[in-house]
Amino acid sequence: MANFSTSISKRHQDFIEKQQLFFVSTAPINGRINLSPKGMDSFRVVNENRVLWLNVTGSGNETAAHLLENNRITIMFCSFEGAPNILRIYGKGTEIKPTDKSWNEVVSFFPKTPGTRQIFDIEIESVQTSCGMSIPFYEYVGQRNQLNDWATEKGEEGIKEYWKEKNTISIDGLPTKILD
C-alpha cells in the first residue's frame, strides 16, 4: 500500500542517503516526458520540505526546459538491496545556475564536480512510499567515471561550447536558457 506524507521524515532521509541511483522525471505541457537515471554524489536533503539535485552536463537539458514551463518534478528512489521500498518526491523545481545569486549557497552542499551545469532546488509537495516488492536485487559495484573524465578533458570553455551546441533547446524545441 502506498503511503503519502507532506514532508521527508528522518526515515525517508536515511533511505535516500543510502541510495546510489535515483530517477528524475519532468514533462512539458505538450511533448515528451523526460525520465532519467541519476547517480554520483548529486542529491541532498536540505530539510523536510526541500531537496537539491546537482545536475552535470549531459546530452540534453530537458529538465531545465520543462521546469521553465511548469516547474513540476518527480524524483524516485528504489531499494535494490535490503528491504523493498520505493520513495517518490513530488515537488516544484527551480533551476539555479552558476551565475545566480544563490549559487554559492547551494553548491556548497556538494563536492566539486566536473561539468556541473546547474542545481535544481525542489520544494516538496508530497512524498510517497510504496512496497517495491517486485524490484529485483542488484549489487552496487561503484560509480562510473567516464562523464567526469570527459568534462575534465573538455575544460570549462569546452563545456560552455557544448552547452551552446547541445543544451540550449530541448528535444521538443523548448528553450533551456542555460546561457542566460
PDB file of C-alpha atoms in Angstrom:
ATOM      1  CA  MET A   1       0.000   0.000   0.000  1.00  0.00           C
ATOM      2  CA  ALA A   2       1.170   3.479  -0.815  1.00  0.00           C
ATOM      3  CA  ASN A   3       1.626   5.999   1.971  1.00  0.00           C
ATOM      4  CA  PHE A   4       1.701   9.760   1.436  1.00  0.00           C
ATOM      5  CA  SER A   5       3.153  12.490   3.596  1.00  0.00           C
ATOM      6  CA  THR A   6       3.801  16.185   3.062  1.00  0.00           C
ATOM      7  CA  SER A   7       7.460  16.109   4.059  1.00  0.00           C
ATOM      8  CA  ILE A   8      10.594  13.976   4.273  1.00  0.00           C
ATOM      9  CA  SER A   9      10.878  12.146   7.574  1.00  0.00           C
ATOM     10  CA  LYS A  10      14.160  11.078   9.182  1.00  0.00           C
ATOM     11  CA  ARG A  11      13.409   7.529   7.984  1.00  0.00           C
ATOM     12  CA  HIS A  12      12.911   8.779   4.411  1.00  0.00           C
ATOM     13  CA  GLN A  13      16.148  10.762   4.576  1.00  0.00           C
ATOM     14  CA  ASP A  14      18.108   7.769   5.855  1.00  0.00           C
ATOM     15  CA  PHE A  15      16.774   5.678   2.955  1.00  0.00           C
ATOM     16  CA  ILE A  16      17.586   8.390   0.376  1.00  0.00           C
ATOM     17  CA  GLU A  17      21.154   8.803   1.656  1.00  0.00           C
ATOM     18  CA  LYS A  18      21.856   5.085   1.178  1.00  0.00           C
ATOM     19  CA  GLN A  19      20.795   5.002  -2.482  1.00  0.00           C
ATOM     20  CA  GLN A  20      23.362   5.161  -5.277  1.00  0.00           C
ATOM     21  CA  LEU A  21      20.798   5.657  -8.042  1.00  0.00           C
ATOM     22  CA  PHE A  22      17.670   7.763  -8.441  1.00  0.00           C
ATOM     23  CA  PHE A  23      15.374   8.769 -11.270  1.00  0.00           C
ATOM     24  CA  VAL A  24      14.207  12.252 -12.282  1.00  0.00           C
ATOM     25  CA  SER A  25      11.041  12.866 -14.270  1.00  0.00           C
ATOM     26  CA  THR A  26       9.651  16.079 -15.758  1.00  0.00           C
ATOM     27  CA  ALA A  27       7.283  16.857 -18.604  1.00  0.00           C
ATOM     28  CA  PRO A  28       6.372  19.870 -20.698  1.00  0.00           C
ATOM     29  CA  ILE A  29       2.742  20.867 -21.137  1.00  0.00           C
ATOM     30  CA  ASN A  30       2.938  19.293 -24.612  1.00  0.00           C
ATOM     31  CA  GLY A  31       5.698  16.949 -25.652  1.00  0.00           C
ATOM     32  CA  ARG A  32       7.799  14.104 -24.378  1.00  0.00           C
ATOM     33  CA  ILE A  33       8.100  13.079 -20.751  1.00  0.00           C
ATOM     34  CA  ASN A  34      11.728  13.036 -19.649  1.00  0.00           C
ATOM     35  CA  LEU A  35      12.756  10.234 -17.292  1.00  0.00           C
ATOM     36  CA  SER A  36      16.454   9.960 -16.493  1.00  0.00           C
ATOM     37  CA  PRO A  37      18.548   7.827 -14.144  1.00  0.00           C
ATOM     38  CA  LYS A  38      21.000   9.782 -11.992  1.00  0.00           C
ATOM     39  CA  GLY A  39      23.954   8.828  -9.860  1.00  0.00           C
ATOM     40  CA  MET A  40      27.115  10.404  -8.483  1.00  0.00           C
ATOM     41  CA  ASP A  41      27.085  12.318  -5.211  1.00  0.00           C
ATOM     42  CA  SER A  42      24.395  14.661  -6.501  1.00  0.00           C
ATOM     43  CA  PHE A  43      21.374  14.667  -4.173  1.00  0.00           C
ATOM     44  CA  ARG A  44      20.877  16.395  -0.833  1.00  0.00           C
ATOM     45  CA  VAL A  45      18.042  16.656   1.638  1.00  0.00           C
ATOM     46  CA  VAL A  46      18.257  20.228   2.945  1.00  0.00           C
ATOM     47  CA  ASN A  47      15.289  19.916   5.287  1.00  0.00           C
ATOM     48  CA  GLU A  48      11.959  18.123   5.476  1.00  0.00           C
ATOM     49  CA  ASN A  49      10.476  20.283   2.703  1.00  0.00           C
ATOM     50  CA  ARG A  50      13.444  20.969   0.427  1.00  0.00           C
ATOM     51  CA  VAL A  51      15.927  18.913  -1.574  1.00  0.00           C
ATOM     52  CA  LEU A  52      18.704  19.823  -4.013  1.00  0.00           C
ATOM     53  CA  TRP A  53      19.914  17.927  -7.058  1.00  0.00           C
ATOM     54  CA  LEU A  54      23.216  18.839  -8.702  1.00  0.00           C
ATOM     55  CA  ASN A  55      22.970  18.232 -12.445  1.00  0.00           C
ATOM     56  CA  VAL A  56      26.009  17.744 -14.628  1.00  0.00           C
ATOM     57  CA  THR A  57      26.401  18.399 -18.343  1.00  0.00           C
ATOM     58  CA  GLY A  58      24.744  15.758 -20.487  1.00  0.00           C
ATOM     59  CA  SER A  59      23.395  15.140 -23.947  1.00  0.00           C
ATOM     60  CA  GLY A  60      20.265  17.199 -23.296  1.00  0.00           C
ATOM     61  CA  ASN A  61      18.867  19.690 -20.813  1.00  0.00           C
ATOM     62  CA  GLU A  62      15.212  18.629 -20.722  1.00  0.00           C
ATOM     63  CA  THR A  63      14.683  19.222 -17.006  1.00  0.00           C
ATOM     64  CA  ALA A  64      15.602  22.902 -17.293  1.00  0.00           C
ATOM     65  CA  ALA A  65      13.248  23.421 -20.261  1.00  0.00           C
ATOM     66  CA  HIS A  66      10.357  21.647 -18.557  1.00  0.00           C
ATOM     67  CA  LEU A  67      10.752  23.455 -15.244  1.00  0.00           C
ATOM     68  CA  LEU A  68      10.812  26.808 -17.002  1.00  0.00           C
ATOM     69  CA  GLU A  69       7.437  25.918 -18.457  1.00  0.00           C
ATOM     70  CA  ASN A  70       5.638  24.384 -15.475  1.00  0.00           C
ATOM     71  CA  ASN A  71       8.094  23.596 -12.603  1.00  0.00           C
ATOM     72  CA  ARG A  72       6.698  20.078 -11.885  1.00  0.00           C
ATOM     73  CA  ILE A  73       9.261  17.417 -10.989  1.00  0.00           C
ATOM     74  CA  THR A  74       9.226  13.896  -9.557  1.00  0.00           C
ATOM     75  CA  ILE A  75      12.238  12.132  -8.042  1.00  0.00           C
ATOM     76  CA  MET A  76      12.115   8.364  -7.434  1.00  0.00           C
ATOM     77  CA  PHE A  77      14.393   6.168  -5.337  1.00  0.00           C
ATOM     78  CA  CYS A  78      14.178   2.340  -5.331  1.00  0.00           C
ATOM     79  CA  SER A  79      15.702  -0.105  -2.916  1.00  0.00           C
ATOM     80  CA  PHE A  80      17.852  -2.623  -4.798  1.00  0.00           C
ATOM     81  CA  GLU A  81      19.322  -4.048  -1.571  1.00  0.00           C
ATOM     82  CA  GLY A  82      17.721  -4.915   1.766  1.00  0.00           C
ATOM     83  CA  ALA A  83      14.060  -4.292   2.485  1.00  0.00           C
ATOM     84  CA  PRO A  84      11.880  -3.422  -0.523  1.00  0.00           C
ATOM     85  CA  ASN A  85      10.920   0.233  -0.835  1.00  0.00           C
ATOM     86  CA  ILE A  86      10.074   2.846  -3.451  1.00  0.00           C
ATOM     87  CA  LEU A  87      10.098   6.512  -2.476  1.00  0.00           C
ATOM     88  CA  ARG A  88       8.825   9.309  -4.723  1.00  0.00           C
ATOM     89  CA  ILE A  89       9.219  13.016  -4.105  1.00  0.00           C
ATOM     90  CA  TYR A  90       6.711  15.242  -5.890  1.00  0.00           C
ATOM     91  CA  GLY A  91       7.523  18.903  -5.978  1.00  0.00           C
ATOM     92  CA  LYS A  92       8.110  22.210  -7.660  1.00  0.00           C
ATOM     93  CA  GLY A  93      11.597  22.729  -9.016  1.00  0.00           C
ATOM     94  CA  THR A  94      13.634  25.835  -9.702  1.00  0.00           C
ATOM     95  CA  GLU A  95      16.877  25.904 -11.641  1.00  0.00           C
ATOM     96  CA  ILE A  96      19.889  27.619 -10.080  1.00  0.00           C
ATOM     97  CA  LYS A  97      22.821  28.364 -12.403  1.00  0.00           C
ATOM     98  CA  PRO A  98      26.398  29.360 -11.523  1.00  0.00           C
ATOM     99  CA  THR A  99      25.553  32.986 -12.395  1.00  0.00           C
ATOM    100  CA  ASP A 100      22.613  33.142  -9.920  1.00  0.00           C
ATOM    101  CA  LYS A 101      22.929  34.885  -6.534  1.00  0.00           C
ATOM    102  CA  SER A 102      22.095  31.741  -4.543  1.00  0.00           C
ATOM    103  CA  TRP A 103      24.663  29.577  -6.387  1.00  0.00           C
ATOM    104  CA  ASN A 104      27.413  29.717  -3.747  1.00  0.00           C
ATOM    105  CA  GLU A 105      24.980  28.685  -1.035  1.00  0.00           C
ATOM    106  CA  VAL A 106      23.582  25.654  -2.873  1.00  0.00           C
ATOM    107  CA  VAL A 107      26.801  24.432  -4.497  1.00  0.00           C
ATOM    108  CA  SER A 108      28.392  24.280  -1.031  1.00  0.00           C
ATOM    109  CA  PHE A 109      26.241  21.201  -0.303  1.00  0.00           C
ATOM    110  CA  PHE A 110      28.151  19.166  -2.914  1.00  0.00           C
ATOM    111  CA  PRO A 111      31.713  18.111  -3.718  1.00  0.00           C
ATOM    112  CA  LYS A 112      33.332  19.901  -6.662  1.00  0.00           C
ATOM    113  CA  THR A 113      32.149  18.002  -9.730  1.00  0.00           C
ATOM    114  CA  PRO A 114      33.486  18.469 -13.283  1.00  0.00           C
ATOM    115  CA  GLY A 115      30.850  19.600 -15.769  1.00  0.00           C
ATOM    116  CA  THR A 116      28.419  20.907 -13.166  1.00  0.00           C
ATOM    117  CA  ARG A 117      25.682  22.632 -15.136  1.00  0.00           C
ATOM    118  CA  GLN A 118      23.028  23.635 -12.615  1.00  0.00           C
ATOM    119  CA  ILE A 119      21.380  22.731  -9.341  1.00  0.00           C
ATOM    120  CA  PHE A 120      17.674  22.125  -9.068  1.00  0.00           C
ATOM    121  CA  ASP A 121      16.081  23.363  -5.858  1.00  0.00           C
ATOM    122  CA  ILE A 122      12.937  21.351  -5.178  1.00  0.00           C
ATOM    123  CA  GLU A 123      10.165  22.383  -2.824  1.00  0.00           C
ATOM    124  CA  ILE A 124       8.404  19.221  -1.694  1.00  0.00           C
ATOM    125  CA  GLU A 125       4.652  18.964  -2.135  1.00  0.00           C
ATOM    126  CA  SER A 126       4.342  15.299  -1.155  1.00  0.00           C
ATOM    127  CA  VAL A 127       6.345  12.164  -0.519  1.00  0.00           C
ATOM    128  CA  GLN A 128       5.012   8.727  -1.400  1.00  0.00           C
ATOM    129  CA  THR A 129       6.379   5.376  -0.309  1.00  0.00           C
ATOM    130  CA  SER A 130       5.245   2.033  -1.655  1.00  0.00           C
ATOM    131  CA  CYS A 131       6.304  -1.552  -1.198  1.00  0.00           C
ATOM    132  CA  GLY A 132       8.708  -2.167  -4.064  1.00  0.00           C
ATOM    133  CA  MET A 133       8.394  -5.933  -3.646  1.00  0.00           C
ATOM    134  CA  SER A 134       8.725  -6.504  -7.404  1.00  0.00           C
ATOM    135  CA  ILE A 135      12.045  -4.628  -7.654  1.00  0.00           C
ATOM    136  CA  PRO A 136      14.933  -7.061  -8.181  1.00  0.00           C
ATOM    137  CA  PHE A 137      18.071  -7.150  -6.082  1.00  0.00           C
ATOM    138  CA  TYR A 138      21.165  -5.570  -7.618  1.00  0.00           C
ATOM    139  CA  GLU A 139      24.634  -5.271  -6.179  1.00  0.00           C
ATOM    140  CA  TYR A 140      26.279  -1.843  -6.235  1.00  0.00           C
ATOM    141  CA  VAL A 141      29.782  -2.073  -7.699  1.00  0.00           C
ATOM    142  CA  GLY A 142      30.758   1.593  -7.987  1.00  0.00           C
ATOM    143  CA  GLN A 143      30.291   4.869  -9.822  1.00  0.00           C
ATOM    144  CA  ARG A 144      31.301   5.308 -13.452  1.00  0.00           C
ATOM    145  CA  ASN A 145      33.981   7.948 -14.033  1.00  0.00           C
ATOM    146  CA  GLN A 146      33.610   8.476 -17.795  1.00  0.00           C
ATOM    147  CA  LEU A 147      31.408  11.594 -17.539  1.00  0.00           C
ATOM    148  CA  ASN A 148      33.740  13.285 -15.051  1.00  0.00           C
ATOM    149  CA  ASP A 149      36.744  12.390 -17.221  1.00  0.00           C
ATOM    150  CA  TRP A 150      35.007  13.770 -20.335  1.00  0.00           C
ATOM    151  CA  ALA A 151      34.088  17.037 -18.568  1.00  0.00           C
ATOM    152  CA  THR A 152      37.600  17.445 -17.158  1.00  0.00           C
ATOM    153  CA  GLU A 153      39.122  16.917 -20.602  1.00  0.00           C
ATOM    154  CA  LYS A 154      36.720  19.438 -22.207  1.00  0.00           C
ATOM    155  CA  GLY A 155      37.535  22.087 -19.606  1.00  0.00           C
ATOM    156  CA  GLU A 156      35.301  24.983 -18.598  1.00  0.00           C
ATOM    157  CA  GLU A 157      35.318  26.704 -22.006  1.00  0.00           C
ATOM    158  CA  GLY A 158      34.753  23.415 -23.834  1.00  0.00           C
ATOM    159  CA  ILE A 159      31.773  22.666 -21.587  1.00  0.00           C
ATOM    160  CA  LYS A 160      30.243  26.075 -22.306  1.00  0.00           C
ATOM    161  CA  GLU A 161      30.691  25.481 -26.034  1.00  0.00           C
ATOM    162  CA  TYR A 162      28.983  22.080 -25.629  1.00  0.00           C
ATOM    163  CA  TRP A 163      26.076  23.781 -23.829  1.00  0.00           C
ATOM    164  CA  LYS A 164      25.788  26.191 -26.745  1.00  0.00           C
ATOM    165  CA  GLU A 165      25.715  23.332 -29.273  1.00  0.00           C
ATOM    166  CA  LYS A 166      23.661  20.714 -27.399  1.00  0.00           C
ATOM    167  CA  ASN A 167      21.907  22.153 -24.325  1.00  0.00           C
ATOM    168  CA  THR A 168      20.069  25.343 -25.333  1.00  0.00           C
ATOM    169  CA  ILE A 169      16.941  23.713 -26.815  1.00  0.00           C
ATOM    170  CA  SER A 170      15.036  20.649 -25.571  1.00  0.00           C
ATOM    171  CA  ILE A 171      14.180  17.735 -27.856  1.00  0.00           C
ATOM    172  CA  ASP A 172      10.705  19.261 -28.187  1.00  0.00           C
ATOM    173  CA  GLY A 173      12.101  22.659 -29.181  1.00  0.00           C
ATOM    174  CA  LEU A 174      11.699  24.403 -25.822  1.00  0.00           C
ATOM    175  CA  PRO A 175      14.362  26.883 -24.653  1.00  0.00           C
ATOM    176  CA  THR A 176      16.516  25.885 -21.680  1.00  0.00           C
ATOM    177  CA  LYS A 177      18.070  29.321 -21.107  1.00  0.00           C
ATOM    178  CA  ILE A 178      21.291  27.633 -19.957  1.00  0.00           C
ATOM    179  CA  LEU A 179      23.400  30.508 -21.300  1.00  0.00           C
ATOM    180  CA  ASP A 180      21.180  33.347 -19.985  1.00  0.00           C
TER     181      ASP A 180
END
